[in-house]
Short mmCIF file of C-alpha atoms in Angstrom, two decimals:
data_model
loop_
_atom_site.label_atom_id
_atom_site.label_comp_id
_atom_site.label_asym_id
_atom_site.label_seq_id
_atom_site.Cartn_x
_atom_site.Cartn_y
_atom_site.Cartn_z
CA MET A 1 0.00 0.00 0.00
CA ASN A 2 1.17 3.49 -0.83
CA LEU A 3 1.24 5.57 2.35
CA VAL A 4 0.92 8.86 0.48
CA TYR A 5 -2.54 10.42 0.49
CA GLU A 6 -3.26 13.07 -2.10
CA LYS A 7 -6.20 15.38 -2.68
CA GLN A 8 -7.06 18.41 -4.79
CA ILE A 9 -8.50 21.65 -3.45
CA LYS A 10 -9.84 24.48 -5.57
CA VAL A 11 -9.25 27.82 -3.84
CA THR A 12 -12.57 29.56 -3.28
CA GLU A 13 -13.56 32.91 -1.80
CA GLU A 14 -13.86 31.41 1.71
CA HIS A 15 -10.13 30.53 1.66
CA ILE A 16 -8.97 34.05 0.78
CA ASP A 17 -7.83 36.69 3.29
CA GLN A 18 -7.71 40.50 3.12
CA ASN A 19 -4.44 40.26 1.14
CA LYS A 20 -6.27 38.39 -1.65
CA HIS A 21 -4.41 35.09 -1.20
CA VAL A 22 -5.06 31.89 0.75
CA ASN A 23 -5.18 32.70 4.45
CA ASN A 24 -2.29 31.04 6.33
CA VAL A 25 -4.72 29.71 8.94
CA GLN A 26 -6.54 27.86 6.15
CA TYR A 27 -3.44 25.75 5.54
CA VAL A 28 -3.41 24.67 9.19
CA HIS A 29 -7.03 23.57 8.79
CA TRP A 30 -6.15 21.65 5.64
CA VAL A 31 -3.23 19.93 7.42
CA GLU A 32 -5.60 18.55 10.05
CA GLU A 33 -8.26 17.71 7.47
CA ALA A 34 -5.87 15.80 5.20
CA ALA A 35 -4.42 13.85 8.14
CA ALA A 36 -7.92 12.88 9.32
CA GLU A 37 -9.02 11.82 5.84
CA HIS A 38 -5.88 9.74 5.41
CA TRP A 39 -6.38 8.05 8.79
CA ASP A 40 -9.99 7.23 7.87
CA LEU A 41 -8.67 5.35 4.83
CA LEU A 42 -5.96 3.48 6.76
CA LYS A 43 -7.37 2.71 10.20
CA GLN A 44 -9.37 -0.38 9.21
CA GLN A 45 -6.07 -2.09 8.36
CA THR A 46 -4.62 -1.47 11.83
CA GLU A 47 -5.24 -2.57 15.38
CA TYR A 48 -5.95 1.08 16.26
CA VAL A 49 -9.30 1.39 14.48
CA ASN A 50 -11.11 2.96 17.48
CA ASP A 51 -8.31 5.33 18.44
CA VAL A 52 -7.87 8.98 17.51
CA TRP A 53 -4.89 11.16 16.69
CA MET A 54 -4.12 14.35 18.59
CA LEU A 55 -1.86 17.01 17.12
CA VAL A 56 0.88 18.00 19.59
CA ASP A 57 3.40 19.93 17.48
CA HIS A 58 3.11 21.75 14.19
CA HIS A 59 5.73 23.47 12.06
CA ILE A 60 4.71 25.15 8.83
CA GLN A 61 6.64 27.11 6.26
CA TYR A 62 4.91 29.33 3.72
CA LYS A 63 6.93 29.54 0.52
CA LYS A 64 4.63 31.13 -2.06
CA GLN A 65 1.16 32.69 -2.19
CA VAL A 66 -1.83 30.98 -3.80
CA TYR A 67 -4.81 32.90 -5.19
CA LEU A 68 -8.52 32.58 -5.87
CA GLY A 69 -9.38 29.94 -8.45
CA GLU A 70 -6.04 28.12 -8.33
CA MET A 71 -5.83 24.39 -7.66
CA ILE A 72 -3.79 23.06 -4.75
CA THR A 73 -2.53 19.49 -4.52
CA VAL A 74 -2.15 18.30 -0.94
CA LYS A 75 0.17 15.35 -0.26
CA THR A 76 0.51 13.82 3.17
CA TYR A 77 2.22 10.77 4.56
CA PRO A 78 3.35 9.41 7.92
CA LYS A 79 7.06 9.19 8.64
CA THR A 80 8.92 6.77 10.92
CA PRO A 81 7.48 6.85 14.48
CA GLU A 82 9.51 8.58 17.20
CA GLY A 83 8.57 6.78 20.42
CA ILE A 84 4.99 7.81 21.23
CA ARG A 85 5.05 10.54 18.58
CA GLN A 86 4.06 9.96 14.98
CA PRO A 87 5.55 12.50 12.53
CA ARG A 88 3.50 13.39 9.48
CA LYS A 89 4.53 15.43 6.46
CA VAL A 90 1.99 17.59 4.62
CA GLU A 91 2.98 19.36 1.42
CA PHE A 92 0.94 21.79 -0.67
CA TYR A 93 1.67 22.26 -4.37
CA CYS A 94 0.31 24.76 -6.87
CA ASN A 95 1.27 24.56 -10.54
CA GLY A 96 3.88 21.93 -9.64
CA GLN A 97 5.64 24.15 -7.08
CA LEU A 98 5.86 23.48 -3.34
CA VAL A 99 4.02 26.44 -1.79
CA VAL A 100 3.60 25.29 1.82
CA ASP A 101 5.58 22.68 3.76
CA SER A 102 4.37 21.26 7.07
CA GLN A 103 5.83 18.82 9.58
CA THR A 104 3.54 17.71 12.39
CA LEU A 105 3.80 15.41 15.39
CA TRP A 106 0.79 13.43 16.58
CA VAL A 107 0.06 11.05 19.45
CA LEU A 108 -2.47 8.25 19.31
CA MET A 109 -5.15 8.44 21.98
CA ASP A 110 -7.38 5.68 23.27
CA LYS A 111 -10.85 7.08 22.55
CA GLU A 112 -12.35 5.61 25.73
CA THR A 113 -9.64 6.30 28.32
CA GLN A 114 -8.18 9.43 26.68
CA LYS A 115 -4.71 8.04 27.39
CA ILE A 116 -1.84 8.06 24.95
CA LYS A 117 -1.10 4.74 23.29
CA ARG A 118 2.38 3.62 22.36
CA LEU A 119 2.59 2.55 18.75
CA GLU A 120 4.53 -0.47 17.64
CA SER A 121 7.62 0.85 15.88
CA SER A 122 6.75 -1.32 12.87
CA TRP A 123 3.09 -0.36 12.57
CA LEU A 124 3.60 1.49 9.27
CA GLU A 125 5.51 -1.43 7.76
CA LYS A 126 2.50 -3.66 8.40
CA LEU A 127 0.40 -1.36 6.22
CA ASN A 128 2.78 -1.91 3.33
CA ASN A 129 2.31 -5.69 3.39
#
């Protein structure tokens, strides 16, 4: 299985700020949205199907502005786990150029107990089989 999730977003008026480009806060929303959509596709193949991810650290770099009517390609994928933290990369492209780059850290929470779960270090490898 390919662990890269990709989606297209057409920039609409609701995404635009007073400077006439995509509002930076909108990208943060899209980071969380893409991660959640990707997890919904993957979770049935894991032993963590009833658990939820919580964002604990977020770094984002804005490289270029995007404007009304343009298409954005969002690519996201999990990276190698770091103990209890699961890094995830989210990249935004417009016209083939990287316009926003994001690195996030997540922890997996037991939905019932609200306690952090420790992932098996090989959990992503199992998805590739």
